[in-house]
Coordinates of C-alpha atoms in Angstrom, one line a residue:
M1 CA -55.8 -1.6 1.9
I2 CA -53.9 -4.9 2.5
V3 CA -54.3 -6.3 -0.8
A4 CA -52.8 -3.4 -2.5
F5 CA -50.2 -3.4 0.1
I6 CA -49.4 -6.9 -1.0
V7 CA -49.8 -6.4 -4.9
L8 CA -47.4 -3.3 -4.7
V9 CA -44.6 -5.4 -2.7
L10 CA -45.0 -8.3 -5.4
M11 CA -44.8 -5.8 -8.3
V12 CA -41.9 -3.8 -7.1
T13 CA -40.0 -7.0 -6.4
T14 CA -41.1 -8.4 -9.8
A15 CA -39.6 -5.2 -11.5
Y16 CA -36.3 -5.3 -10.4
L17 CA -36.0 -9.1 -10.3
G18 CA -36.9 -9.3 -13.8
W19 CA -34.4 -6.4 -14.5
F20 CA -31.4 -7.8 -13.0
G21 CA -32.4 -11.3 -14.1
I22 CA -32.4 -10.2 -17.9
Q23 CA -29.2 -8.3 -17.7
D24 CA -27.1 -11.4 -15.7
L25 CA -29.0 -13.7 -18.4
M26 CA -27.7 -11.9 -21.5
H27 CA -24.4 -10.0 -20.1
A28 CA -22.9 -12.1 -17.1
L29 CA -19.4 -13.0 -17.8
D30 CA -19.5 -16.5 -16.5
F31 CA -21.8 -19.3 -16.2
P32 CA -22.9 -19.4 -13.0
G33 CA -23.7 -15.5 -13.5
R34 CA -26.1 -16.5 -16.2
I35 CA -27.6 -19.3 -14.2
T36 CA -28.3 -16.7 -11.2
G37 CA -29.8 -14.5 -13.9
A38 CA -32.3 -17.2 -15.0
V39 CA -33.1 -17.7 -11.3
L40 CA -34.0 -14.2 -10.7
F41 CA -35.8 -14.0 -13.9
V42 CA -37.9 -17.2 -12.8
A43 CA -38.3 -15.6 -9.5
S44 CA -39.6 -12.5 -11.1
V45 CA -42.3 -14.5 -13.1
V46 CA -43.3 -16.3 -9.8
T47 CA -43.9 -13.1 -8.1
F48 CA -45.8 -11.6 -11.1
V49 CA -48.1 -14.5 -11.0
G50 CA -48.4 -14.3 -7.2
A51 CA -49.6 -10.6 -7.7
I52 CA -52.3 -11.7 -10.2
A53 CA -53.3 -14.7 -7.9
V54 CA -53.7 -12.3 -5.2
L55 CA -56.0 -10.0 -7.1
D56 CA -58.1 -13.0 -7.9
Y57 CA -58.2 -14.3 -4.5
A58 CA -59.3 -11.4 -3.1
F59 CA -62.1 -10.3 -5.3
R60 CA -62.9 -12.7 -8.1
G61 CA -62.2 -16.2 -7.2
C62 CA -61.8 -17.6 -10.5
F63 CA -59.0 -19.9 -10.1
P64 CA -59.5 -22.6 -7.0
H65 CA -55.6 -22.5 -6.2
A66 CA -55.4 -18.6 -6.4
G67 CA -54.4 -18.3 -2.5
L68 CA -51.8 -21.1 -3.0
V69 CA -50.2 -19.1 -5.8
A70 CA -50.4 -16.2 -3.9
L71 CA -48.8 -17.5 -1.1
I72 CA -46.1 -19.2 -3.2
G73 CA -45.1 -15.9 -4.7
T74 CA -44.9 -13.8 -1.4
V75 CA -42.6 -16.6 -0.1
A76 CA -40.7 -16.5 -3.3
A77 CA -40.3 -12.7 -2.8
F78 CA -39.4 -12.7 0.8
V79 CA -36.5 -15.5 0.1
T80 CA -34.9 -13.5 -3.0
N81 CA -35.2 -10.0 -1.1
A82 CA -33.8 -11.6 1.9
M83 CA -30.7 -13.1 -0.2
L84 CA -30.3 -9.8 -2.2
T85 CA -30.3 -8.0 1.2
L86 CA -27.7 -10.0 2.6
E87 CA -25.5 -9.7 -0.4
V88 CA -25.8 -5.6 -0.7
F89 CA -24.9 -5.3 2.9
R90 CA -22.1 -7.7 2.6
D91 CA -20.4 -6.5 -0.4
G92 CA -22.4 -3.5 -1.8
D93 CA -21.9 0.2 -1.3
S94 CA -25.3 1.6 -2.5
T95 CA -27.2 2.9 0.6
P96 CA -30.3 3.3 -1.6
Y97 CA -30.5 -0.4 -2.5
Q98 CA -29.6 -1.4 1.0
A99 CA -32.6 0.7 2.3
L100 CA -34.8 -0.6 -0.6
W101 CA -34.1 -4.4 -0.4
G102 CA -34.0 -4.2 3.6
L103 CA -37.5 -2.5 3.3
L104 CA -38.7 -5.1 0.7
T105 CA -37.7 -8.1 2.8
V106 CA -39.8 -6.9 5.9
A107 CA -42.5 -5.9 3.5
S108 CA -42.5 -9.2 1.7
A109 CA -42.4 -11.1 5.3
L110 CA -45.4 -9.3 6.1
A111 CA -47.1 -9.6 3.0
A112 CA -46.4 -13.5 3.0
F113 CA -47.8 -13.8 6.8
L114 CA -50.8 -11.9 5.7
V115 CA -51.5 -14.2 2.9
W116 CA -51.0 -17.4 5.2
R117 CA -53.5 -15.6 7.9
T118 CA -56.4 -16.1 5.3
R119 CA -56.4 -19.8 5.8
V120 CA -55.3 -20.8 2.3
D121 CA -56.3 -24.2 1.1
I122 CA -53.3 -25.9 0.4
P123 CA -54.0 -29.3 -1.5
A124 CA -51.3 -31.9 -0.6
P125 CA -49.5 -29.8 2.1
K126 CA -46.5 -31.9 2.3
R127 CA -45.8 -32.0 -1.4
V128 CA -46.0 -28.3 -1.8
A129 CA -43.9 -27.9 1.4
A130 CA -41.4 -30.1 -0.1
A131 CA -41.5 -28.3 -3.3
V132 CA -40.9 -24.9 -1.7
V133 CA -38.2 -26.0 0.3
V134 CA -36.3 -28.1 -2.5
S135 CA -36.8 -24.7 -4.7
S136 CA -35.2 -22.3 -1.9
V137 CA -32.5 -24.7 -1.2
L138 CA -31.5 -24.6 -4.8
A139 CA -31.8 -20.9 -5.3
V140 CA -29.8 -20.5 -2.1
T141 CA -27.1 -22.7 -3.1
N142 CA -26.8 -21.0 -6.6
F143 CA -26.9 -17.9 -5.2
G144 CA -24.1 -18.8 -2.5
Y145 CA -22.1 -20.1 -5.0
Q146 CA -22.1 -17.3 -7.3
H147 CA -21.4 -14.5 -4.6
L148 CA -19.7 -16.2 -1.9
Y149 CA -18.0 -19.5 -2.6
Q150 CA -17.1 -19.0 -6.6
P151 CA -15.2 -15.5 -6.2
Y152 CA -12.7 -16.5 -4.0
Q153 CA -11.5 -19.7 -6.2
H154 CA -8.3 -19.3 -7.9
G155 CA -7.8 -20.7 -11.4
G156 CA -4.8 -20.9 -13.7
R157 CA -2.6 -18.3 -15.0
P158 CA -0.6 -17.6 -18.4
L159 CA 2.9 -18.8 -18.6
I160 CA 5.7 -16.5 -19.6
T161 CA 8.7 -17.9 -21.2
M162 CA 12.0 -16.1 -22.1
S163 CA 14.9 -17.3 -25.1
V164 CA 17.7 -15.3 -25.6
G165 CA 19.6 -15.5 -28.7
Q166 CA 23.1 -15.0 -29.8
A167 CA 24.8 -11.7 -29.3
M168 CA 25.6 -10.0 -32.5
L169 CA 28.2 -7.5 -33.5
S170 CA 27.5 -4.3 -35.3
Q171 CA 29.3 -3.7 -38.5
D172 CA 31.9 -1.2 -36.8
R173 CA 31.9 -3.8 -34.4
K174 CA 31.6 -1.0 -31.5
W175 CA 28.1 -2.1 -30.5
F176 CA 26.5 -5.5 -30.1
A177 CA 22.7 -6.5 -29.7
V178 CA 21.1 -9.4 -27.7
P179 CA 17.9 -10.7 -29.4
V180 CA 15.3 -11.7 -26.7
A181 CA 11.9 -13.4 -27.6
I182 CA 9.0 -13.3 -24.9
R183 CA 6.4 -16.0 -25.4
L184 CA 3.3 -16.0 -23.6
E185 CA 1.0 -19.1 -23.4
N186 CA -2.4 -19.5 -22.0
H187 CA -3.2 -23.1 -21.6
S188 CA -6.2 -22.3 -19.2
A189 CA -10.0 -22.4 -20.3
M190 CA -10.4 -19.0 -19.6
G191 CA -9.2 -15.6 -21.2
F192 CA -7.3 -13.1 -19.4
Y193 CA -6.9 -9.4 -19.7
V194 CA -3.4 -7.9 -19.4
V195 CA -2.9 -5.5 -16.1
G196 CA 0.2 -4.6 -16.9
A197 CA 3.3 -6.1 -18.5
E198 CA 6.9 -5.4 -18.2
F199 CA 10.4 -6.5 -19.5
H200 CA 13.7 -5.1 -18.3
A201 CA 17.7 -6.1 -18.8
M202 CA 20.0 -5.5 -16.0
G203 CA 23.6 -5.1 -16.4
V204 CA 25.7 -6.8 -13.7
R205 CA 29.6 -6.4 -13.0
V206 CA 31.0 -9.6 -11.3
P207 CA 34.6 -9.2 -11.0
P208 CA 36.3 -12.5 -9.8
A209 CA 37.9 -12.4 -6.4
T210 CA 41.6 -13.5 -6.0
K211 CA 40.8 -15.4 -3.0
D212 CA 38.0 -16.9 -0.9
R213 CA 35.6 -14.2 0.3
L214 CA 35.2 -14.3 4.1
R215 CA 31.6 -15.2 5.4
L216 CA 31.3 -11.8 6.9
Q217 CA 31.3 -10.8 3.3
W218 CA 28.7 -13.2 2.3
R219 CA 26.4 -11.8 5.2
A220 CA 27.0 -8.1 3.7
D221 CA 25.6 -9.4 0.3
A222 CA 22.8 -11.0 1.9
Q223 CA 21.7 -7.7 3.6
Q224 CA 22.4 -5.5 0.5
Q225 CA 20.0 -7.6 -1.4
R226 CA 17.0 -6.1 0.6
E227 CA 18.0 -2.9 -0.9
F228 CA 17.5 -4.1 -4.7
R229 CA 14.6 -5.9 -6.6
E230 CA 17.2 -8.0 -8.4
R231 CA 19.0 -11.1 -6.6
S232 CA 22.5 -12.1 -6.6
P233 CA 23.9 -15.5 -5.6
L234 CA 26.1 -15.8 -2.4
T235 CA 29.8 -16.9 -4.0
R236 CA 33.3 -17.7 -2.7
R237 CA 35.3 -16.4 -5.9
E238 CA 32.7 -13.6 -7.3
V239 CA 31.6 -10.2 -6.0
H240 CA 28.3 -9.3 -7.4
E241 CA 28.1 -5.7 -7.6
P242 CA 24.1 -4.2 -7.6
G243 CA 22.8 -4.7 -10.9
E244 CA 22.1 -1.6 -13.2
M245 CA 19.1 -1.2 -15.8
V246 CA 20.1 -0.8 -19.2
M247 CA 16.8 -1.5 -20.8
A248 CA 13.2 -1.5 -19.6
Q249 CA 9.9 -1.5 -21.5
P250 CA 6.1 -2.7 -21.6
W251 CA 6.1 -5.8 -23.8
M252 CA 2.1 -5.7 -23.8
D253 CA -0.2 -2.6 -23.0
P254 CA -2.6 -2.8 -20.2
G255 CA -6.1 -3.6 -21.5
D256 CA -4.9 -6.1 -24.0
W257 CA -6.0 -9.9 -23.6
I258 CA -5.1 -13.3 -24.4
E259 CA -7.8 -15.7 -25.1
A260 CA -8.0 -19.5 -23.8
S261 CA -5.7 -21.8 -25.0
D262 CA -3.9 -19.1 -27.2
S263 CA -0.4 -17.9 -27.4
L264 CA 1.8 -15.0 -28.7
V265 CA 5.5 -14.0 -29.2
T266 CA 7.0 -10.6 -28.7
R267 CA 10.4 -10.1 -29.8
T268 CA 12.9 -7.1 -28.3
V269 CA 16.6 -6.5 -28.9
V270 CA 19.1 -5.1 -26.0
Q271 CA 21.9 -3.2 -27.5
L272 CA 24.9 -2.1 -25.6
P273 CA 28.6 -0.6 -26.6
V274 CA 31.3 -3.4 -26.6
K275 CA 33.2 -1.7 -24.1
T276 CA 30.3 -2.1 -21.7
P277 CA 31.7 -2.3 -18.2
Y278 CA 29.3 -5.3 -17.3
D279 CA 30.1 -8.7 -17.1
H280 CA 26.7 -10.4 -17.5
L281 CA 23.2 -9.3 -18.6
A282 CA 20.1 -10.5 -16.4
F283 CA 16.4 -10.7 -18.3
Y284 CA 13.3 -10.4 -16.5
A285 CA 9.7 -10.3 -18.1
T286 CA 6.9 -10.2 -15.8
A287 CA 3.2 -9.5 -16.1
S288 CA -0.2 -9.5 -14.2
F289 CA -3.5 -10.7 -15.7
G290 CA -7.2 -10.3 -14.6
R291 CA -9.4 -13.1 -15.6
K292 CA -12.2 -12.4 -18.1
D293 CA -14.9 -14.1 -16.2
R294 CA -14.2 -12.2 -12.9
L295 CA -14.1 -8.7 -14.6
G296 CA -14.6 -6.4 -17.6
L297 CA -12.1 -3.9 -18.3
D298 CA -12.4 -0.7 -20.5
H299 CA -9.6 0.7 -22.6
F300 CA -7.1 2.5 -20.4
E301 CA -8.4 6.1 -20.9
S302 CA -5.6 8.0 -18.9
L303 CA -1.8 8.0 -19.0
T304 CA 0.1 10.3 -16.7
Y305 CA 3.8 10.5 -15.3
S306 CA 4.9 10.8 -11.8
W307 CA 7.3 13.6 -12.9
H308 CA 4.6 15.5 -14.6
G309 CA 2.2 15.8 -11.9
G310 CA 0.7 12.1 -11.8
K311 CA -0.1 11.0 -8.5
V312 CA 1.2 8.1 -7.1
P313 CA 0.1 6.5 -3.9
Q314 CA 2.5 6.4 -0.7
W315 CA 2.6 2.6 -0.9
A316 CA 4.0 2.5 -4.2
K317 CA 6.8 5.1 -3.9
K318 CA 10.3 4.7 -3.6
N319 CA 13.3 6.8 -3.7
D320 CA 14.8 7.2 -7.3
I321 CA 11.7 5.5 -9.0
D322 CA 9.5 7.3 -12.1
S323 CA 6.4 5.8 -12.9
V324 CA 4.1 5.5 -15.7
I325 CA 0.4 5.5 -14.5
Y326 CA -2.4 3.8 -16.4
R327 CA -6.1 3.8 -15.1
G328 CA -9.0 1.9 -16.6
R329 CA -12.7 1.5 -15.2
V330 CA -13.4 -2.2 -13.9
H331 CA -16.6 -3.6 -14.4
E332 CA -18.2 -6.4 -12.3
N333 CA -19.0 -9.8 -13.4
N334 CA -22.8 -9.6 -12.7
A335 CA -25.4 -7.0 -12.7
L336 CA -26.0 -7.0 -9.0
D337 CA -22.5 -6.0 -7.8
E338 CA -22.3 -3.5 -11.2
H339 CA -25.2 -1.5 -9.9
T340 CA -24.7 -1.8 -6.1
R341 CA -20.9 -1.2 -5.8
D342 CA -19.5 2.2 -6.4
P343 CA -17.2 2.6 -9.5
R344 CA -13.9 1.0 -9.3
Y345 CA -10.9 1.7 -11.2
L346 CA -7.7 -0.4 -12.1
N347 CA -4.7 2.0 -11.6
V348 CA -1.4 0.3 -12.9
Y349 CA 2.0 1.9 -12.0
W350 CA 5.0 0.8 -14.4
R351 CA 7.9 1.7 -11.9
F352 CA 11.5 2.0 -13.2
G353 CA 14.8 3.3 -11.8
T354 CA 18.5 2.8 -11.8
H355 CA 18.3 -0.6 -10.0
G356 CA 15.2 -2.3 -11.8
A357 CA 11.8 -2.3 -13.0
D358 CA 8.4 -3.7 -12.1
V359 CA 4.6 -3.2 -12.3
T360 CA 2.2 -2.8 -9.3
Y361 CA -1.6 -2.2 -9.4
T362 CA -4.6 -1.6 -7.2
V363 CA -8.3 -1.7 -7.7
A364 CA -9.9 1.2 -5.8
R365 CA -12.7 4.0 -6.0
L366 CA -11.6 7.4 -7.2
G367 CA -9.7 9.3 -4.6
E368 CA -9.0 6.0 -2.4
E369 CA -5.8 5.0 -4.3
D370 CA -3.6 5.5 -1.2
R371 CA -5.6 2.6 0.3
Q372 CA -3.8 -0.3 -0.2
V373 CA -6.3 -3.3 -0.6
N374 CA -5.4 -6.7 0.7
P375 CA -3.9 -8.6 -2.5
R376 CA -5.9 -11.8 -1.5
K377 CA -9.2 -9.8 -2.0
V378 CA -8.3 -8.5 -5.3
V379 CA -7.2 -11.8 -6.5
G380 CA -10.2 -13.3 -5.0
R381 CA -12.8 -11.1 -6.5
Y382 CA -11.1 -10.2 -9.8
G383 CA -9.1 -13.1 -10.5
I384 CA -6.0 -11.0 -10.7
V385 CA -2.4 -13.1 -10.9
D386 CA 1.1 -12.4 -11.6
A387 CA 3.6 -14.4 -13.6
G388 CA 7.1 -13.7 -14.5
S389 CA 10.0 -15.3 -16.1
G390 CA 13.5 -14.6 -15.2
P391 CA 16.3 -13.8 -14.1
I392 CA 17.9 -15.3 -17.4
E393 CA 22.0 -14.4 -17.1
Q394 CA 23.8 -14.5 -20.2
T395 CA 27.8 -13.8 -19.8
L396 CA 29.4 -11.2 -22.0
W397 CA 32.6 -12.4 -22.2
D398 CA 32.4 -14.2 -25.6
I399 CA 31.1 -11.0 -27.4
K400 CA 33.9 -9.0 -25.4
N401 CA 36.7 -11.7 -26.7
R402 CA 35.4 -11.4 -30.2
H403 CA 35.6 -7.7 -30.2

């Protein structure tokens, strides 16, 4: 009965360690994940050999050191089960896995104690103890790096730059167009998924003041800036009115990507009538990216609109703001998290209104979009970073004079 119990514990441990190990070894998104897969696979081999040794030690006695191998196998099962139990309770959502690994941790500890009680003959006990300690420390260190330390380290981010061309008149001289080139460069050693990218142009009225403006007016300008996304300078001789959006568009689709050491250029054109009331144009290009070694991202399968019943969480709602809503499934960067955590979805909200546009996002389970997750946790776990360029301002006086 005792032998059957020990063999059952070792074989169950072998099965899931081998399964998780092979999946990570073949499909983990980063190198530490592959190493963890190799460690789990080696541990599964050790526990499998330990199960065979338990049978030989109990019944046949063909191998002189079967008892030692059985002890090593049960100790390896205890160490790996204990580490996985800590991880699934710290970061997992699966109650069945929590129950399974908690039970296996207790069972493997009992199995190791039962084998040790048989007075196993250990040749060169100090060397064996040193080998077990060193291998355990290496396994724990690698596991801790992969699941505790590494996810919270920050990497680089792509660089967004804009260049604004010369405004050109139409043939009838009633319209003009301003070409804008948006360049995305990834100088880091990793690829990035595009979470969301938006470009918008703001028209700004800047009438000059006939005399120096009072300090009280500066204060009023500073207070007014809190109501709008765009920022205007505090000046003595200009009156910066709130900007009005004249154009907005996504310049990359959610789910696209840019590889390491790669670059791309997108060009767009902003058109306005020559008799526009604006004095300046201000251009903005922003984007959010997720590291390809931290998450896998399916194609965004759903596209809804706030004005057609699309649900926007309370924290993302603002007055007079419309939203285009994208959603895609997020996959974890290792098999353990992929199977012990509930499915998460990346919800992206491209918001636009009279006074500007932006992109915001959240990673959440279905039905939990209203819960605003700590941005530092999202950055730490999935490597999601923001980048932007602007404002780049261009005066329109020259084009109006040419008219």
